[in-house]
Coordinates of C-alpha atoms and ligand atoms in Angstrom, one line a residue:
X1 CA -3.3 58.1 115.0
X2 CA -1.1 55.4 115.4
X3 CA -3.9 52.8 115.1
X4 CA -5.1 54.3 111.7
X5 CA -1.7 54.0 110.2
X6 CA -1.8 50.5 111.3
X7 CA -5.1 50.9 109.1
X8 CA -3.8 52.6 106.1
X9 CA -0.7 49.9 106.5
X10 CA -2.8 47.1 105.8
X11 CA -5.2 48.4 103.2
X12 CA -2.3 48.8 101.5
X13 CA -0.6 45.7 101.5
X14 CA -3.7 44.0 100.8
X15 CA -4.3 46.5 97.7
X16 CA -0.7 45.5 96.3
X17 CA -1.8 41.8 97.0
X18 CA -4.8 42.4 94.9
X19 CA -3.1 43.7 92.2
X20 CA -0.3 41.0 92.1
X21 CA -3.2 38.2 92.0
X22 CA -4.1 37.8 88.4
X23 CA -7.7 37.5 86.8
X24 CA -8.4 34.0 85.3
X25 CA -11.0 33.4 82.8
X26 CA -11.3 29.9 81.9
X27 CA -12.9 28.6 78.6
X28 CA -13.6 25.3 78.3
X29 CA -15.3 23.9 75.4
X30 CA -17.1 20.6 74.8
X31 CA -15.4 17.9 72.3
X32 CA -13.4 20.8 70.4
X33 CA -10.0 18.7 69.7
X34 CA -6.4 19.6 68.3
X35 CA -6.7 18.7 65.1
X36 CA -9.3 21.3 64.4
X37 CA -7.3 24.0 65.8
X38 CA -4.7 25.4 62.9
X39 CA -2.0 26.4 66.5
X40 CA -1.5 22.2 66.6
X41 CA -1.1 21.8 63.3
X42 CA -4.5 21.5 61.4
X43 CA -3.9 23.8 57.7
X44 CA -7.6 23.9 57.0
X45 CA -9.3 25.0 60.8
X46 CA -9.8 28.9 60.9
X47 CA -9.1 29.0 64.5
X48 CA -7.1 32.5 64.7
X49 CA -7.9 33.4 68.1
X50 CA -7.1 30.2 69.7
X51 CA -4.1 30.6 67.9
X52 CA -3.3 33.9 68.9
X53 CA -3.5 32.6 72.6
X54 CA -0.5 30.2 71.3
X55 CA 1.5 32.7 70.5
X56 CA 1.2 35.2 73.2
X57 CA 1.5 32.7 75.7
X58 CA 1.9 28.9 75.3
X59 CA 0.9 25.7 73.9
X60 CA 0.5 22.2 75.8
X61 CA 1.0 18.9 73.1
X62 CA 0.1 16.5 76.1
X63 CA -2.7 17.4 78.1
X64 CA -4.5 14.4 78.4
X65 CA -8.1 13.7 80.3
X66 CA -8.5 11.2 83.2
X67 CA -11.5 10.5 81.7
X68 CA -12.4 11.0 78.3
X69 CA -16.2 12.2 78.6
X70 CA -17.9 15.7 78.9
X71 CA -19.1 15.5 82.6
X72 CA -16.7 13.3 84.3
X73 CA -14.3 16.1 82.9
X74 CA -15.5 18.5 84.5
X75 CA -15.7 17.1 87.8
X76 CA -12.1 16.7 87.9
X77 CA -11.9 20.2 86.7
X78 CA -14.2 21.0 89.8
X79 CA -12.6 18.9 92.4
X80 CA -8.7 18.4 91.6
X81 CA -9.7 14.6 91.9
X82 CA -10.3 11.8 89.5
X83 CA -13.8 9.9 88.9
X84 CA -13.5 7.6 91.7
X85 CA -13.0 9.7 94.3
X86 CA -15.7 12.5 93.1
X87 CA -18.0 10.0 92.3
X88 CA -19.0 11.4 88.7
X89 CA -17.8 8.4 86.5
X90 CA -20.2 9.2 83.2
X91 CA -22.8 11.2 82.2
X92 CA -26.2 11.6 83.3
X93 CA -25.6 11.0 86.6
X94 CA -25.7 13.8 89.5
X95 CA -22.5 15.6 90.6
X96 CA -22.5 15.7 94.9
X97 CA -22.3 19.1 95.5
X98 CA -21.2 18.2 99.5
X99 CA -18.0 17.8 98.6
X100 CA -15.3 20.2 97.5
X101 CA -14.5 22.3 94.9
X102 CA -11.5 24.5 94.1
X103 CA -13.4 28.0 93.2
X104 CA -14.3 27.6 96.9
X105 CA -10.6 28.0 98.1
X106 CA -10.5 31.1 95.8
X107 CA -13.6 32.6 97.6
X108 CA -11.6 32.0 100.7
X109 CA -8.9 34.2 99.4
X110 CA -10.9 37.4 97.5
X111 CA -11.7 36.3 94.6
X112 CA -15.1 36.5 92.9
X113 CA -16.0 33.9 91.0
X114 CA -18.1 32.6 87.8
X115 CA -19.3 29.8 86.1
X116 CA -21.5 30.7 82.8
X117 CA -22.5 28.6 80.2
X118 CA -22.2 24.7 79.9
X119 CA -21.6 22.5 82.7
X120 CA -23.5 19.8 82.6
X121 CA -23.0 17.9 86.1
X122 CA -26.9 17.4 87.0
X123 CA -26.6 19.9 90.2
X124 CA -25.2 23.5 90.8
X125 CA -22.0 23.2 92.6
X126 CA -21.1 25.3 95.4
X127 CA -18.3 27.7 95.0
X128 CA -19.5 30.6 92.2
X129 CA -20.6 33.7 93.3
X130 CA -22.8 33.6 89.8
X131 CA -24.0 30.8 87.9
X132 CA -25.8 31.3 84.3
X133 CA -25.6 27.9 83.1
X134 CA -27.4 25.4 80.6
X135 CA -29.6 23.2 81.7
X136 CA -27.8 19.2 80.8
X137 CA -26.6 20.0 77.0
X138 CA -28.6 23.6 76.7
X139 CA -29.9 24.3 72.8
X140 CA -27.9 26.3 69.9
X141 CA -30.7 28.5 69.1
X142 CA -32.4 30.2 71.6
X143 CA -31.1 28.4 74.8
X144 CA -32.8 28.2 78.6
X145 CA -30.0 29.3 81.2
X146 CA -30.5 28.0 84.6
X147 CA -29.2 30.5 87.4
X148 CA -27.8 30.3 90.8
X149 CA -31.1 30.5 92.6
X150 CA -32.4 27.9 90.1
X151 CA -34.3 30.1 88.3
X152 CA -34.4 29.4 84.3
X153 CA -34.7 32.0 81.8
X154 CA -34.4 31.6 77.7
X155 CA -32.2 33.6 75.9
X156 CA -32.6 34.2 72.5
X157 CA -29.7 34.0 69.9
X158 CA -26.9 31.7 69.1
X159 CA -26.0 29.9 72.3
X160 CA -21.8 30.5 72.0
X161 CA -22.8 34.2 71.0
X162 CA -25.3 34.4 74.2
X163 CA -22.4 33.0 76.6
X164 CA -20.0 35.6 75.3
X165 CA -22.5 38.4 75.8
X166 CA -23.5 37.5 79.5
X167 CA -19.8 36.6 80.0
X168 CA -18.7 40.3 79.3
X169 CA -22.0 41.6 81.0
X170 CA -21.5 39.5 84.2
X171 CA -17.6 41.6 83.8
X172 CA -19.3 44.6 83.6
X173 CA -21.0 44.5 86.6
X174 CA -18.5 42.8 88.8
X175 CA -16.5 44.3 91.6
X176 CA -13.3 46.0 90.2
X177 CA -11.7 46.1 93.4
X178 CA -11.2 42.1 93.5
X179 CA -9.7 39.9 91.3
X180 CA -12.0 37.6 89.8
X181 CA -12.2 33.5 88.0
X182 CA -14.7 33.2 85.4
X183 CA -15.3 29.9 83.5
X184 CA -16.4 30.4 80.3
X185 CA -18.0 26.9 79.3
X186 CA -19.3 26.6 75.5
X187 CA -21.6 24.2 74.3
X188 CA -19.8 23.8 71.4
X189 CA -19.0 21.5 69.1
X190 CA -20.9 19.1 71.0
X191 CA -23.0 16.7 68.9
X192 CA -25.5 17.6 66.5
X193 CA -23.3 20.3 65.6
X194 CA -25.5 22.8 64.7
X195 CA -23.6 26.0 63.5
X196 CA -24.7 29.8 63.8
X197 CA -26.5 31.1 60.8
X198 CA -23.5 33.1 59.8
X199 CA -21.4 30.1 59.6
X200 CA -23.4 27.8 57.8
X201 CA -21.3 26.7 54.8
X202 CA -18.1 28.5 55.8
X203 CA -16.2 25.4 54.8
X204 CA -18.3 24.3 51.7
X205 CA -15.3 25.2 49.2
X206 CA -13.3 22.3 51.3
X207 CA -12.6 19.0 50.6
X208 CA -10.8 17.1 53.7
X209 CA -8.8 15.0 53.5
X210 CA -9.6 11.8 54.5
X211 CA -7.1 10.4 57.5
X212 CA -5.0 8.2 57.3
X213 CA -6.4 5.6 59.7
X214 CA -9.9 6.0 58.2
X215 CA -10.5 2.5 56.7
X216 CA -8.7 0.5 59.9
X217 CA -9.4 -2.7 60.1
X218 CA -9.2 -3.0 64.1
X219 CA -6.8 -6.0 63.6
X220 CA -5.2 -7.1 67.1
X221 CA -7.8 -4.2 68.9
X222 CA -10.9 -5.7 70.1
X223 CA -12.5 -2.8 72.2
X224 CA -11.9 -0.8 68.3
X225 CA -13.7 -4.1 66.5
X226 CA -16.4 -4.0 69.1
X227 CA -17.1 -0.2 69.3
X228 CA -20.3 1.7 68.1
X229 CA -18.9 5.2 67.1
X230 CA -18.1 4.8 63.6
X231 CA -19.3 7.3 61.1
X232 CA -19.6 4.5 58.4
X233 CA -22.4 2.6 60.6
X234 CA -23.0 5.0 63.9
X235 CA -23.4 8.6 62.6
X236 CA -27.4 9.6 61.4
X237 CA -28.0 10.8 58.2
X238 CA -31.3 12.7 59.2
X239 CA -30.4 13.3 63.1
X240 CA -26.4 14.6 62.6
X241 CA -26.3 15.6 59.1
X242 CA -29.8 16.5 58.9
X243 CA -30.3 14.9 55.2
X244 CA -33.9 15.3 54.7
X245 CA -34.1 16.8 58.0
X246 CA -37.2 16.9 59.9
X247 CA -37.6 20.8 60.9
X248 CA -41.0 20.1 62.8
X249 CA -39.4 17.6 65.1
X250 CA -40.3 18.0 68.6
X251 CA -37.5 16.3 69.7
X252 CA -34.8 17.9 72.1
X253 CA -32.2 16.3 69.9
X254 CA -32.8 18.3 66.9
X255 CA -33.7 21.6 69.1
X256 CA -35.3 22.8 65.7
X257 CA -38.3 23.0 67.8
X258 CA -37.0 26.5 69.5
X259 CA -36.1 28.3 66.4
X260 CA -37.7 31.1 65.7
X261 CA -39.7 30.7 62.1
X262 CA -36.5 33.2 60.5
X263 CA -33.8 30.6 62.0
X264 CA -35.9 27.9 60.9
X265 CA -36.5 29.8 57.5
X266 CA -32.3 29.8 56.9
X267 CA -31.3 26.7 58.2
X268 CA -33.8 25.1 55.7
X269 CA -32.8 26.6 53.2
X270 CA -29.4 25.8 53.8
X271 CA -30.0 21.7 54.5
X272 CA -32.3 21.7 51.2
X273 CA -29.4 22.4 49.5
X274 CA -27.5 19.7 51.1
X275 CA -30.4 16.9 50.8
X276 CA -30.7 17.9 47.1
X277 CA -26.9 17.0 47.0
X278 CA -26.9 14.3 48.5
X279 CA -30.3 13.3 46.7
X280 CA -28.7 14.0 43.2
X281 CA -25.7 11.4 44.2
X282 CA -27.2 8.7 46.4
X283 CA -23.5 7.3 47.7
X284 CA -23.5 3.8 49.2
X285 CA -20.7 1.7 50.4
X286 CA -17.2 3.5 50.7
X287 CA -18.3 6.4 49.1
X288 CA -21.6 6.9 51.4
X289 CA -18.9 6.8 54.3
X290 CA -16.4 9.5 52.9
X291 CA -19.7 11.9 52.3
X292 CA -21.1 11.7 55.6
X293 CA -17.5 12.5 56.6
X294 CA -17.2 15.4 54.1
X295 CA -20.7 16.8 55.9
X296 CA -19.7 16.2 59.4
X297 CA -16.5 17.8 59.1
X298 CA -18.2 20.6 57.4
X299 CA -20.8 21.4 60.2
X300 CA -18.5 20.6 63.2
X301 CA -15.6 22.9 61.5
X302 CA -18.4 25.4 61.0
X303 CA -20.1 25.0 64.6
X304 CA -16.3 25.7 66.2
X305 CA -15.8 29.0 64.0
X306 CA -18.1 30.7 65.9
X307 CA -16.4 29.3 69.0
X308 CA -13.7 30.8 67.9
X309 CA -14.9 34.2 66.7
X310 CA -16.3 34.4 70.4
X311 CA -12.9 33.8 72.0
X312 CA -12.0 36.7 69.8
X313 CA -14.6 38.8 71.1
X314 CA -13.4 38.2 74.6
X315 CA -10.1 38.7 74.2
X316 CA -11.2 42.1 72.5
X317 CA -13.2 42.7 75.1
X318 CA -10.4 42.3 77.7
X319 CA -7.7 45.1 75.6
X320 CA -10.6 47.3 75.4
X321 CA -11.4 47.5 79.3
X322 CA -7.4 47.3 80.0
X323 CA -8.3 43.7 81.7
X324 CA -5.8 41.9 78.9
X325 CA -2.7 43.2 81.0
X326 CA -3.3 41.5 84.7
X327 CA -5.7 38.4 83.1
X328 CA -5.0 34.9 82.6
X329 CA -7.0 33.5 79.9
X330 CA -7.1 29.8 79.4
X331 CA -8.4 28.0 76.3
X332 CA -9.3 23.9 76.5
X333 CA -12.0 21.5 76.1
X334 CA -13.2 18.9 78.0
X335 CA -11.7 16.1 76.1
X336 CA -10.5 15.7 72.7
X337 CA -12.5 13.7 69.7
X338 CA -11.9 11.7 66.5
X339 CA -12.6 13.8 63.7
X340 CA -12.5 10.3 61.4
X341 CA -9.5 8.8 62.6
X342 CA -9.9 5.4 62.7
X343 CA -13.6 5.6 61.0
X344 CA -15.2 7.6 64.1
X345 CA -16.8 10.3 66.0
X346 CA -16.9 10.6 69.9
X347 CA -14.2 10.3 72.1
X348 CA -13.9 7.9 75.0
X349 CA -10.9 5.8 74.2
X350 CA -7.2 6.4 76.3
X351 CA -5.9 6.5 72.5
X352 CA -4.7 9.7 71.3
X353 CA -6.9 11.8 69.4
X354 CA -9.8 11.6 72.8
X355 CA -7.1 11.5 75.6
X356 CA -5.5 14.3 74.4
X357 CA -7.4 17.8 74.7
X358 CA -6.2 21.1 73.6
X359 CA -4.5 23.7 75.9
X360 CA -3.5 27.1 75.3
X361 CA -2.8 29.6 78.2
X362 CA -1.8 33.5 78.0
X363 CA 0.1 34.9 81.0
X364 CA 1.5 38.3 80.0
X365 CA 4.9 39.1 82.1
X366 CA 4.9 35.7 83.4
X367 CA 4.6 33.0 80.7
X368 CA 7.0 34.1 77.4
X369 CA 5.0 34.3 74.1
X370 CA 5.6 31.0 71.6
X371 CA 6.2 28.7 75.0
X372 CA 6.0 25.4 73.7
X373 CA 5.2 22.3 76.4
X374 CA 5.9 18.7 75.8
X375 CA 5.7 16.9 79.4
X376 CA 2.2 14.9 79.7
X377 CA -0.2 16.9 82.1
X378 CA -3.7 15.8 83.0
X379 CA -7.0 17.8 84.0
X380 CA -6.4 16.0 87.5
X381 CA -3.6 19.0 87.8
X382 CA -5.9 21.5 86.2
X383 CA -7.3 22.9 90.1
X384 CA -4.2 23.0 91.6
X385 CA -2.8 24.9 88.5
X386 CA -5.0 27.8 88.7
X387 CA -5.6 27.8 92.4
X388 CA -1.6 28.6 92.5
X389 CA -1.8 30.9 89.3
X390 CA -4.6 32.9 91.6
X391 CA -1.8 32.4 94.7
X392 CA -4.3 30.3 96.3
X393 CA -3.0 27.5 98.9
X394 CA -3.6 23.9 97.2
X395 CA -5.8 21.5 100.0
X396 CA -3.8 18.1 100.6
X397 CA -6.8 16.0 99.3
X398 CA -6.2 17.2 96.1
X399 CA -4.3 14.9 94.2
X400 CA -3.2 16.1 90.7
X401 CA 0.1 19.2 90.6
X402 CA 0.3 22.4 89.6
X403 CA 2.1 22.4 86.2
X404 CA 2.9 26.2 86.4
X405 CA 6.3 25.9 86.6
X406 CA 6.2 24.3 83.5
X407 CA 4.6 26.8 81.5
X408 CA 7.3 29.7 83.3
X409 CA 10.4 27.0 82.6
X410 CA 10.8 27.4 86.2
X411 CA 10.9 23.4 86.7
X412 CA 12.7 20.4 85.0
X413 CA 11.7 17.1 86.4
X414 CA 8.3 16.3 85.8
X415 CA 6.1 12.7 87.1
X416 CA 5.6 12.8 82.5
X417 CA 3.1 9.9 83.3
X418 CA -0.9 10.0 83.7
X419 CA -3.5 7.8 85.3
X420 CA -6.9 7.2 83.4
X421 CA -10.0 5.2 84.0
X422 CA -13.1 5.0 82.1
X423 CA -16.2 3.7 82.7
X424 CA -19.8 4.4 81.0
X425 CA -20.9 1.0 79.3
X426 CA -22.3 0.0 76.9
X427 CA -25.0 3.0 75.7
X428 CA -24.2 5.1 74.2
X429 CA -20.9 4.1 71.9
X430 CA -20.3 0.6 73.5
X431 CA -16.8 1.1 74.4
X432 CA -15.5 -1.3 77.3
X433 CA -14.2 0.3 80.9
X434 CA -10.5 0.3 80.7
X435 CA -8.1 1.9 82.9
X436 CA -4.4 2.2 82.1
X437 CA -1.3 4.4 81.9
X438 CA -0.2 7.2 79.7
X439 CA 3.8 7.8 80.0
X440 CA 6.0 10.3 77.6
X441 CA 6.4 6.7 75.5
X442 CA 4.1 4.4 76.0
X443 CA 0.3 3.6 76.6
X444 CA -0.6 0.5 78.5
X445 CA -4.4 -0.3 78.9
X446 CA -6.4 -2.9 80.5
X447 CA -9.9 -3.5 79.0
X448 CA -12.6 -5.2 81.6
X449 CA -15.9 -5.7 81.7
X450 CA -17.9 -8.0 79.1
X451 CA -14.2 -8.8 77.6
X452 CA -11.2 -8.7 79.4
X453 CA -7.8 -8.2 78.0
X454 CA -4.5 -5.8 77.9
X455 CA -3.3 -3.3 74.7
X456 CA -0.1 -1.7 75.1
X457 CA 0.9 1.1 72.2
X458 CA 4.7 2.6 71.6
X459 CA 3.9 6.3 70.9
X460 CA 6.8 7.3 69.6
X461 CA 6.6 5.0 66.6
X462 CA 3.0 4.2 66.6
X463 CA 1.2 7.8 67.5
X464 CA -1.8 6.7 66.1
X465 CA -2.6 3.1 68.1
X466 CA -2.7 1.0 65.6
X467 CA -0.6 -1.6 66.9
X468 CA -1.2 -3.2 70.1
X469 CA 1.7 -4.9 70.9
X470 CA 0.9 -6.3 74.3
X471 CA 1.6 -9.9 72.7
X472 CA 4.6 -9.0 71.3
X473 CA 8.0 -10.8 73.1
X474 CA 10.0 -8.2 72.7
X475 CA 8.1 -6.2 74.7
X476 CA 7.8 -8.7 78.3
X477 CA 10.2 -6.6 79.7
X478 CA 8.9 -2.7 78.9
X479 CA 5.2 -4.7 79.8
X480 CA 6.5 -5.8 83.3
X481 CA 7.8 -2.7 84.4
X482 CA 4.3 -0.2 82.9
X483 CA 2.8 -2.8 85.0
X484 CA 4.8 -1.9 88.9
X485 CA 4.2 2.1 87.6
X486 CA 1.0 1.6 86.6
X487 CA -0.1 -0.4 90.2
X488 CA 1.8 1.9 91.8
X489 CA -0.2 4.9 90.7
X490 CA -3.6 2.8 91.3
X491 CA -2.7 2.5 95.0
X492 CA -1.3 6.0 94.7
X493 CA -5.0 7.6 94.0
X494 CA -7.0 5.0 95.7
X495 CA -8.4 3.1 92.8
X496 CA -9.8 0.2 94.0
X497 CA -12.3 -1.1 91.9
X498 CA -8.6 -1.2 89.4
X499 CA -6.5 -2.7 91.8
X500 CA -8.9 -5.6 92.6
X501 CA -8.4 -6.0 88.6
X502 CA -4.8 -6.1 88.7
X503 CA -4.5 -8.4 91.3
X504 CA -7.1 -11.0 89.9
Ligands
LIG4 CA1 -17.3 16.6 75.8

């Protein structure tokens, strides 16, 4: 008797336990930035249920990236550790599975877990109790999936509508008696944005406006002179804004070639139009650039609307099953992107627009609706954040910091400064390695490689990087001391190949 109260004791602690630990879902997009998200500020996205993540919960204005690139991203997201010590320092190359990952702790302590959608690391990380993810980039229409036994099956439909279905199916059929950490990861609005049929021409009736930074001149910037990522020379008429469009292409960059002949029928029918525009006008010079802008905006703004109707759909999903109540849900993207700033696509650079990356996070009871964070965090502290939102002990060889307390004004001092190092050179976009230093005011870089040289940006009065003033006088003194922090955090997460830099 006495040994099955013991029993019945523990059961029921580790029911209450169970209920205390939250549900996370995690949706992580690819190149989806701020300023096509109308919560930071843009009047002309239609992003409603990012928004509505905003507002129930809170908003981040400095989460920045390590590492601005899709893979290397998520890596960090994986491991709680930057590029150099996980090894995955750009694309294409193949993430070692033999070495930790965070959803592994969270296995440890109950909770099921799930990766579906994009991931794009070249291997299938341990860790997920189910895996349904794209092979590399996947296809918008009619996508394979690859599984956790490696099997891959196509699926046919609108790849961010096909995430969202076998999201909520792989929550149907999961154990309701553990919590669970699902990562939701869209393809989208990863390049050649190709939208869903529904969407096509959503923004037609919208001129945007052009930035402000669109015709820079690079002066003083020589990685920005040198770069191949402008929409002016870089972005493809036929391949991106699929002017005279090839629709028989074979080609796994146009995926055309898995449409079914009805996709194929509308998207031509569709892109016509837009050739015959464009046909009708021939730009050139200034006025070639500021179409091709007109178009990309158009079919990236278009391609994230369904991301966004999707997010809706889960966060339906989760009021209609009762989940909202006890479940996290998490909205970012792997990096942010220039949506014409300075001239370009693509991302990359430790300037603003592609260091910073959007984050929204809903917490009900826990993190007050309209929370509003300003402190710089960085996807190195994204593991240890939701390994203690799940109550989940944080390993020592992790080495960014959970910013929960932030979120639940819970703490006041904050290390408000963030290490970064990137490295892929020189295809695709020919930006130079750099590593450097993100505080609350500054940005100090140092570019290597082919070049070598130093940029250093005041972002209080120069948000948008246009003036380097790491030549500047007046600044020896501000230059001398980024430079102790910014060794200091080098030898602080073992970079090596930096501080052999610094020191030469
Ligand atoms: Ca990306």
């Amino acid at each position: 008797m006495k040994q099955l109260l013991i029993v019945l004791a523990w059961l029921f602690v580790q029911q209450m336990y169970a209920q205390q630990r939250p549900n996370v879902i995690f949706i992580i997009s690819d190149d989806h930035t701020s300023q096509a998200i109308s919560a930071y500020g843009s009047t002309l996205a239609q992003t409603p249920n990012i928004d509505r993540i905003a507002k129930e919960g809170a908003i981040l204005y400095n989460n920045v990236v390590s590492n601005s690139i899709c893979g290397p991203s998520r890596a960090t997201l994986l491991t709680g550790k930057y590029s150099h010590i996980n090894g995955y320092k750009f694309n294409e190359k193949v993430f070692d599975i033999t070495q930790p990952v965070f959803p592994e702790e969270l296995q440890k302590t109950g909770y099921q877990t799930a990766w579906v959608g994009k991931m794009h690391l070249g291997s299938l990380p341990h860790g997920f109790d189910y895996l349904n993810i794209l092979p590399g980039h996947g296809s918008y229409y009619n996508s394979d999936f690859v599984n956790s036994n490696n099997e891959t099956h196509r699926y046919n439909g609108y790849v961010t509508d096909v995430i969202t279905q076998l999201s909520k199916e792989w929550l149907d059929k999961r154990n309701p008696d553990k919590p669970f950490f699902l990562v939701v990861g869209h393809k989208a609005t990863h390049r050649s944005w190709l939208p869903s049929l529904q969407d096509l021409g959503a923004y037609d009736n919208v001129t945007f406006p052009v930035p402000a930074t669109f015709y820079d001149d690079y002066a003083g910037r020589i990685a920005a002179q040198d770069q191949d990522m402008s929409i002016e020379k870089t972005m493809l008429l036929t391949e991106d804004l699929k002017v005279n469009a090839d629709y028989e292409s074979k080609s796994a960059w146009s995926s055309y070639n898995r449409f079914t002949p009805e996709q194929k029928a509308q998207f031509k029918a569709y892109y016509d139009k837009v050739t015959t525009a464009f046909e009708a006008q021939k730009p050139t010079g200034k006025a070639l650039a500021e179409w091709k802008y007109q178009r990309y905006m158009r079919d990236y703004m278009a391609t994230a609307k369904s991301l966004d109707r999707n997010i809706g759909e889960l966060l339906d999903y989760l009021d209609q099953t009762g989940l909202s109540k006890n479940t996290v849900v998490i909205y970012t993207s792997d990096q942010g992107f220039y949506l014409g700033e300075h001239g370009w696509f693509d991302k990359r650079f430790i300037y603003e627009e592609s260091l910073k990356t959007p984050f929204v996070i809903r917490y009900p009871g826990v993190i007050k609706p309209n929370t509003k964070v300003n402190q710089v965090v960085s996807n190195v502290d994204w593991a240890p954040t939701l390994l203690n939102l799940m109550h989940t002990p944080i390993p020592d060889s992790f080495q960014g910091q959970s910013f929960l307390p932030l979120l639940t004004g819970k703490m006041s001092g904050w290390k408000n400064e963030s290490y970064y190092h990137y490295y892929e050179f020189p295809a695709p976009h020919h930006v130079y390695p750099h590593f450097g230093l993100r505080t609350a005011r500054y940005t100090l870089a140092r570019f290597y490689g082919e070049k070598n040289f130093w940029e250093l940006y005041d972002i209080k009065n120069d948000p948008q990087n246009l003036k380097n003033l790491y030549h500047d006088k007046r600044y020896a003194g501000v230059i001398a001391a980024l430079k102790k922090q910014l060794k200091a955090q080098i030898l602080k997460v073992k970079d090596e190949e930096a501080l052999k830099l610094m020191t030469e």
